[in-house]
Short mmCIF file of C-alpha atoms and ligand atoms in Angstrom, two decimals:
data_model
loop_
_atom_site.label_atom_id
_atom_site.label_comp_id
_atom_site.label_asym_id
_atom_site.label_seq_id
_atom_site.Cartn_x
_atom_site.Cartn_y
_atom_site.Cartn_z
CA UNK A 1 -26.44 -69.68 87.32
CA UNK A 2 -27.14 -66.05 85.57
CA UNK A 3 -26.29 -63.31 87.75
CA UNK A 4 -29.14 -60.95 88.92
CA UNK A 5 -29.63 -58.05 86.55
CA UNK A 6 -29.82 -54.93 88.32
CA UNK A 7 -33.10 -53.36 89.25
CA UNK A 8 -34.70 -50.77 86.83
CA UNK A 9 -37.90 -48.51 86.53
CA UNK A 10 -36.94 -47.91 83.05
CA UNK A 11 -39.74 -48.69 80.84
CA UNK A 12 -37.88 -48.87 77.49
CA UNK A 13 -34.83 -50.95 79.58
CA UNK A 14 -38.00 -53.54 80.45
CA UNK A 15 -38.93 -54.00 76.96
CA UNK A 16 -35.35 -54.60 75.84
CA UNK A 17 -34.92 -57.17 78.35
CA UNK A 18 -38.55 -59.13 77.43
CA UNK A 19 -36.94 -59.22 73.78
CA UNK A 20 -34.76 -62.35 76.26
CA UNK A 21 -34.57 -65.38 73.99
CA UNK A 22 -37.53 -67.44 74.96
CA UNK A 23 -35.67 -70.71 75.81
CA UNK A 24 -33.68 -68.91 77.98
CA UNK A 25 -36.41 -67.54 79.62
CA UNK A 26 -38.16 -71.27 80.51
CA UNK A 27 -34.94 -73.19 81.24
CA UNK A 28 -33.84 -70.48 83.75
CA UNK A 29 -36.98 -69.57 85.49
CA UNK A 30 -37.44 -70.92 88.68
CA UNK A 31 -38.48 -69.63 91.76
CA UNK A 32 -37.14 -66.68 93.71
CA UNK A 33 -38.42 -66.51 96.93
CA UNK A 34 -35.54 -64.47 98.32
CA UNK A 35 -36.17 -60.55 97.15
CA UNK A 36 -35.87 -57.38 98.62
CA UNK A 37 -38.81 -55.22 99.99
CA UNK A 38 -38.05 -52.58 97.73
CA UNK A 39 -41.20 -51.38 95.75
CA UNK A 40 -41.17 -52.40 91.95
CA UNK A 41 -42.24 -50.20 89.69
CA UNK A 42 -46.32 -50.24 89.01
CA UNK A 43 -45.96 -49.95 85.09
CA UNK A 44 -43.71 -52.94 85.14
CA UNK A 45 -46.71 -55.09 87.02
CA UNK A 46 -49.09 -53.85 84.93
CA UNK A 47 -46.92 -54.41 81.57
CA UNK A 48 -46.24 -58.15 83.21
CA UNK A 49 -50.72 -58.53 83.60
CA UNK A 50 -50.59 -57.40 80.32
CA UNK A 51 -48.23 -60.33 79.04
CA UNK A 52 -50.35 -62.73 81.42
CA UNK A 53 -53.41 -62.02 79.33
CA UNK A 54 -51.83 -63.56 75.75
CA UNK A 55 -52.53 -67.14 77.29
CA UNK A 56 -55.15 -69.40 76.50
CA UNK A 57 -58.63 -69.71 78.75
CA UNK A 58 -60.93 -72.96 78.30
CA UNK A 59 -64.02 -71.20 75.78
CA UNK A 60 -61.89 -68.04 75.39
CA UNK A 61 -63.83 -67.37 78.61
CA UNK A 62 -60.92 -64.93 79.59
CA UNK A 63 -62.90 -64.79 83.25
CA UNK A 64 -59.48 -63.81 85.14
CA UNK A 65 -58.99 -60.31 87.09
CA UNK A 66 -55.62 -59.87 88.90
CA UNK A 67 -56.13 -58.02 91.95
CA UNK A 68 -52.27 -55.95 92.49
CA UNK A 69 -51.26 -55.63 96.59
CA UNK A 70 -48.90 -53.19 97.94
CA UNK A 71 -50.45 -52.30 100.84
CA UNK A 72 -49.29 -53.94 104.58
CA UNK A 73 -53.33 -55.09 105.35
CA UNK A 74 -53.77 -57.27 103.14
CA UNK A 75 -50.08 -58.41 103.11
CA UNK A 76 -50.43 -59.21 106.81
CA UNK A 77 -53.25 -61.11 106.04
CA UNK A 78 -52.23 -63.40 103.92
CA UNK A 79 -49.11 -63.82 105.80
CA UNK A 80 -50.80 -64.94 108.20
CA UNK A 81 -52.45 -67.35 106.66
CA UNK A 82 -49.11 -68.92 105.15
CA UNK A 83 -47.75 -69.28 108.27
CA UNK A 84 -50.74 -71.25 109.36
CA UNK A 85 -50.59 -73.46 105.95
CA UNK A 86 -46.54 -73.65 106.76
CA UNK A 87 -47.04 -75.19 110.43
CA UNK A 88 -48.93 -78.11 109.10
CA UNK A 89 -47.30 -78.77 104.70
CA UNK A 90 -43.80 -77.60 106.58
CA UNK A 91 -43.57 -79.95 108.87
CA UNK A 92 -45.22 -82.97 106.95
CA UNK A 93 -42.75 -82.02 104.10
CA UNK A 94 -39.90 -82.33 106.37
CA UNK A 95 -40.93 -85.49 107.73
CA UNK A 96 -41.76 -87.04 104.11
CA UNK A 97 -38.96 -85.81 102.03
CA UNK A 98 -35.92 -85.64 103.12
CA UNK A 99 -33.35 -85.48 99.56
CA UNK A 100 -31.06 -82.34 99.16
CA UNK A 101 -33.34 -80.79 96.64
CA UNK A 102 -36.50 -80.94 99.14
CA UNK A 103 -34.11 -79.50 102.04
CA UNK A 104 -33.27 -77.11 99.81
CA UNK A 105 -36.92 -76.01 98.79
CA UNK A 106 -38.67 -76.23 102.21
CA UNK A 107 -35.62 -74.00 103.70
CA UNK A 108 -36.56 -71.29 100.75
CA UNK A 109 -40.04 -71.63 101.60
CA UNK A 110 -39.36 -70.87 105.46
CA UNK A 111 -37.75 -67.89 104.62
CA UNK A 112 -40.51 -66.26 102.25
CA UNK A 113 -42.95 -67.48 105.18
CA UNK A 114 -40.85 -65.28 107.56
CA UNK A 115 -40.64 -62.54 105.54
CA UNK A 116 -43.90 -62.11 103.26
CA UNK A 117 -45.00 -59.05 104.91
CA UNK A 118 -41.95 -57.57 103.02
CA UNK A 119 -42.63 -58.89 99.66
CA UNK A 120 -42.82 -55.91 97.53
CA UNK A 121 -45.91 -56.95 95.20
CA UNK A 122 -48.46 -59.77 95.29
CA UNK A 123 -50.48 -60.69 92.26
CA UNK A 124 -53.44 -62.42 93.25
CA UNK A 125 -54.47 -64.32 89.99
CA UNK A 126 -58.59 -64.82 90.41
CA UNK A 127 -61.26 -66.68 88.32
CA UNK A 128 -64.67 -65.77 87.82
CA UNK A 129 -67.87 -67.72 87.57
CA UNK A 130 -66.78 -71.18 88.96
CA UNK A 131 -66.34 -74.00 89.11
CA UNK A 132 -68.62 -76.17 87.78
CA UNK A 133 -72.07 -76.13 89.48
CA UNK A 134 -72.54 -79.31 91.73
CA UNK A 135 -76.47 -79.84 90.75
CA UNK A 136 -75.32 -80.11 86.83
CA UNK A 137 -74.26 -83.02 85.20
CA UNK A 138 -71.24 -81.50 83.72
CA UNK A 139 -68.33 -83.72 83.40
CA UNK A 140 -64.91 -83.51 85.46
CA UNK A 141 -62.93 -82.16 83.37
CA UNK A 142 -65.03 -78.73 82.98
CA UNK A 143 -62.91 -78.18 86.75
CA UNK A 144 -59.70 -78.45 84.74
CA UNK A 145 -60.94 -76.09 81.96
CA UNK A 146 -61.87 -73.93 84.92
CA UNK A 147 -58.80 -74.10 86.83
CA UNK A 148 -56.68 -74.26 84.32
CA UNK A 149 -57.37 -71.48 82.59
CA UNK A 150 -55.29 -68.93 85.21
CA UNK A 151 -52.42 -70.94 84.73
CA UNK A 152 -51.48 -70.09 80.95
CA UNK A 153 -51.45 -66.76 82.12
CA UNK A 154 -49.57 -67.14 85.39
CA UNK A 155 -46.66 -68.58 83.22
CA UNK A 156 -45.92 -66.15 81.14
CA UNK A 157 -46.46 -63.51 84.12
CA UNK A 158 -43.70 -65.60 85.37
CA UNK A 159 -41.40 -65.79 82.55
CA UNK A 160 -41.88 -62.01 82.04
CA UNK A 161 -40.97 -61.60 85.48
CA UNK A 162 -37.85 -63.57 84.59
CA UNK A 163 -36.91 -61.84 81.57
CA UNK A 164 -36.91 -58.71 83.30
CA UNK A 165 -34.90 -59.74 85.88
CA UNK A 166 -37.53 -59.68 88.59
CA UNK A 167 -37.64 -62.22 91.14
CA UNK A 168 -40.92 -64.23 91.25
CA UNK A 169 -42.74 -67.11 92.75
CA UNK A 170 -46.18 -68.40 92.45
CA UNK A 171 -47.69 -69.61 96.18
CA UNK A 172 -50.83 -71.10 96.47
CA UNK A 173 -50.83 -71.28 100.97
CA UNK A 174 -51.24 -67.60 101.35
CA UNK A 175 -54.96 -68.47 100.07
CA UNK A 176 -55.17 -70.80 102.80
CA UNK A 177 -58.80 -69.91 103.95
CA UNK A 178 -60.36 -68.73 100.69
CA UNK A 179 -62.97 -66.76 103.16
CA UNK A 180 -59.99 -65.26 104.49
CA UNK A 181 -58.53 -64.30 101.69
CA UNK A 182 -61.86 -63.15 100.14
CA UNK A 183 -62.63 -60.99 102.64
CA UNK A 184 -58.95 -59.02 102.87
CA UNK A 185 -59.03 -58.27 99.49
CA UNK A 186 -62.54 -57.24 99.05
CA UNK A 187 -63.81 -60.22 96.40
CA UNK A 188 -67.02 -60.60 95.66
CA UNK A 189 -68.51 -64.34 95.83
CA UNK A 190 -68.10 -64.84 92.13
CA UNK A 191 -64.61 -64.33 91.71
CA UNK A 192 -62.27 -66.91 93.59
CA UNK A 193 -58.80 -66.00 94.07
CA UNK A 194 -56.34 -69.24 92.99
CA UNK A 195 -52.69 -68.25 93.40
CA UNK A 196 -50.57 -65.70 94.46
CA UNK A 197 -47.58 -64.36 92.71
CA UNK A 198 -44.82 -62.68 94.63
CA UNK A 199 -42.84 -60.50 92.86
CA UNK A 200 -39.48 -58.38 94.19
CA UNK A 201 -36.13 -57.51 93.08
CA UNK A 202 -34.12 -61.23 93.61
CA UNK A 203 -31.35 -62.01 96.18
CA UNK A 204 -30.90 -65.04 94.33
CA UNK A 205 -29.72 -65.97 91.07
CA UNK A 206 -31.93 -67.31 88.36
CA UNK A 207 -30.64 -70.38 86.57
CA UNK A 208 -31.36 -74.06 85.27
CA UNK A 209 -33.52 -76.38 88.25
CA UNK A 210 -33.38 -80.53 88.42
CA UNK A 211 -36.37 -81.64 86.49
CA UNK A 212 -37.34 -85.46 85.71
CA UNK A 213 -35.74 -86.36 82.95
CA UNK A 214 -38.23 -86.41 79.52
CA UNK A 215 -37.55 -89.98 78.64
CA UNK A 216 -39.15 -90.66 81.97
CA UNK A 217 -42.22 -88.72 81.51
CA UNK A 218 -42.63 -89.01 77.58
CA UNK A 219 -45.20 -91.56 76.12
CA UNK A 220 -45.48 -92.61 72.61
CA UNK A 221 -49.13 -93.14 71.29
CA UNK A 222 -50.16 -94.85 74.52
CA UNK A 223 -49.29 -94.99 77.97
CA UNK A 224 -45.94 -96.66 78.49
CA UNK A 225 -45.02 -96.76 74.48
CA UNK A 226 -41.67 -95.90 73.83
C1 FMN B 301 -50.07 -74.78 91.82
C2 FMN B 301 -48.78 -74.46 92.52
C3 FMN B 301 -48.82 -74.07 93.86
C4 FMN B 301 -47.64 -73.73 94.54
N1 FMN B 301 -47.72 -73.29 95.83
C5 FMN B 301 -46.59 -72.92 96.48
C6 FMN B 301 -46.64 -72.38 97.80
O1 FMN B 301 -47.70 -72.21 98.39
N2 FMN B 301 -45.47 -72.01 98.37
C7 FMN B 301 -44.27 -72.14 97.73
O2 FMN B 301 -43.25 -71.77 98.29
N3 FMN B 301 -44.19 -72.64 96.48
C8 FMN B 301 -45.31 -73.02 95.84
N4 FMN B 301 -45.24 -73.49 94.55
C9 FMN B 301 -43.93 -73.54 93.86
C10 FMN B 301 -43.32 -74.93 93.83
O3 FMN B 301 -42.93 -75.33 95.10
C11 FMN B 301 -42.11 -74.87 92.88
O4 FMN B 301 -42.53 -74.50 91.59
C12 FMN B 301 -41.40 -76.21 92.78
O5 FMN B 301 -40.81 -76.49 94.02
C13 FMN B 301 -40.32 -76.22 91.70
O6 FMN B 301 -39.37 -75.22 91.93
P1 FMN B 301 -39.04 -74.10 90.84
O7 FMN B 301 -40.27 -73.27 90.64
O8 FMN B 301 -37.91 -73.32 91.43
O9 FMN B 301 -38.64 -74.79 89.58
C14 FMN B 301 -46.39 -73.83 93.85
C15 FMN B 301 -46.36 -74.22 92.52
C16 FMN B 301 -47.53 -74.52 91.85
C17 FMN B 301 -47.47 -74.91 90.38
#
């Protein structure tokens, strides 16, 4: 476990610490859903967008827009909406799953559902112009270039986040209703709104997270070749 790094609003501290060697970065970040409510600096968010938009979109469409929210409207909003999404994954989670490392998770979860009001910043990673339209015959997979093409980006708003020491999680319930969420944040119809990411000074420690081993996941030339 690596123990927090104290909060800053030092812009030349923040670059030092994204120099972080980048396997450190992945094999430590994880998510912190425990932070404190105190505001994070805006140039730090914006230097994190900034990092989000090296990654990769499907036809260098680069159709994201991050929408940045500090203020208690919106907040309560999607709160609201988590909570609602919580009653029902919550409890089916807790029914499913019961091993340590689910416990573990779902109590995390509970908390950051009790206390998202007082998450500092939300990041609500959008798309534009999507997905594919029904009346076209345009195969599947055009829905995973569309998709997919926030997530690049996400990541390495994530493992910025972790290099500077912020705490950060990516939450997809808050977006429960996507009318909801549409309307709190002022969207137009084109743009969808995909994932949230939470970002706050940690109460928890970053540090390595169970993962299936890659023997187990890892095929050779074809499915199953070892
Ligand atoms: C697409 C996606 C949606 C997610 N949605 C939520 C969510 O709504 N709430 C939440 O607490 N975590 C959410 N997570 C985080 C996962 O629960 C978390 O990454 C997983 O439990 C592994 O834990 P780690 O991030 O600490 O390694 C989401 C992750 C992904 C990739």
């Amino acid at each position: 476990m690596t123990e927090p790094l104290p909060p800053t609003d030092d812009l030349d501290e923040v670059e030092r610490r994204l120099r972080m060697p980048l396997v450190d970065a992945m094999v430590t970040q994880r998510s912190i859903r425990r932070i404190l409510p105190d505001p994070v600096e805006p140039a730090i968010v914006r230097r994190l967008i900034e990092l989000g938009l090296e990654g990769p979109t499907g036809s260098n469409g680069q159709n994201w827009e991050f929408v940045v929210v500090t203020d208690p409207g919106p907040k309560a909003v999607l709160a609201k909406q988590y909570r609602r999404a919580w009653k029902i994954y919550g409890g089916l989670g807790q029914r499913l799953r019961k091993d340590d490392q689910t416990t573990r998770i779902l109590k995390s979860v509970k908390w950051q559902v009790d206390h998202f009001e007082e998450v500092p910043v939300m990041v609500v990673a959008c798309l534009k112009n999507g997905p594919r339209p029904p009346v076209l015959p345009v195969p599947a997979i055009a829905d995973s270039s569309h998709y997919g093409s926030i997530y690049p980006s996400v990541q390495n708003l994530l493992l910025g986040a972790r290099a500077i020491g912020l705490g950060a999680s990516l939450v997809t319930l808050p977006l429960w209703s996507g009318i909801v969420a549409r309307r709190a944040l002022g969207l137009p119809a084109s743009v969808d709104p995909t994932s949230v990411i939470c970002l706050g000074w940690p109460i928890g420690k970053y540090g390595p997270k169970p993962r299936r081993p890659v023997d187990e996941v890892l095929h050779l030339e074809r499915w199953g070749g070892s």
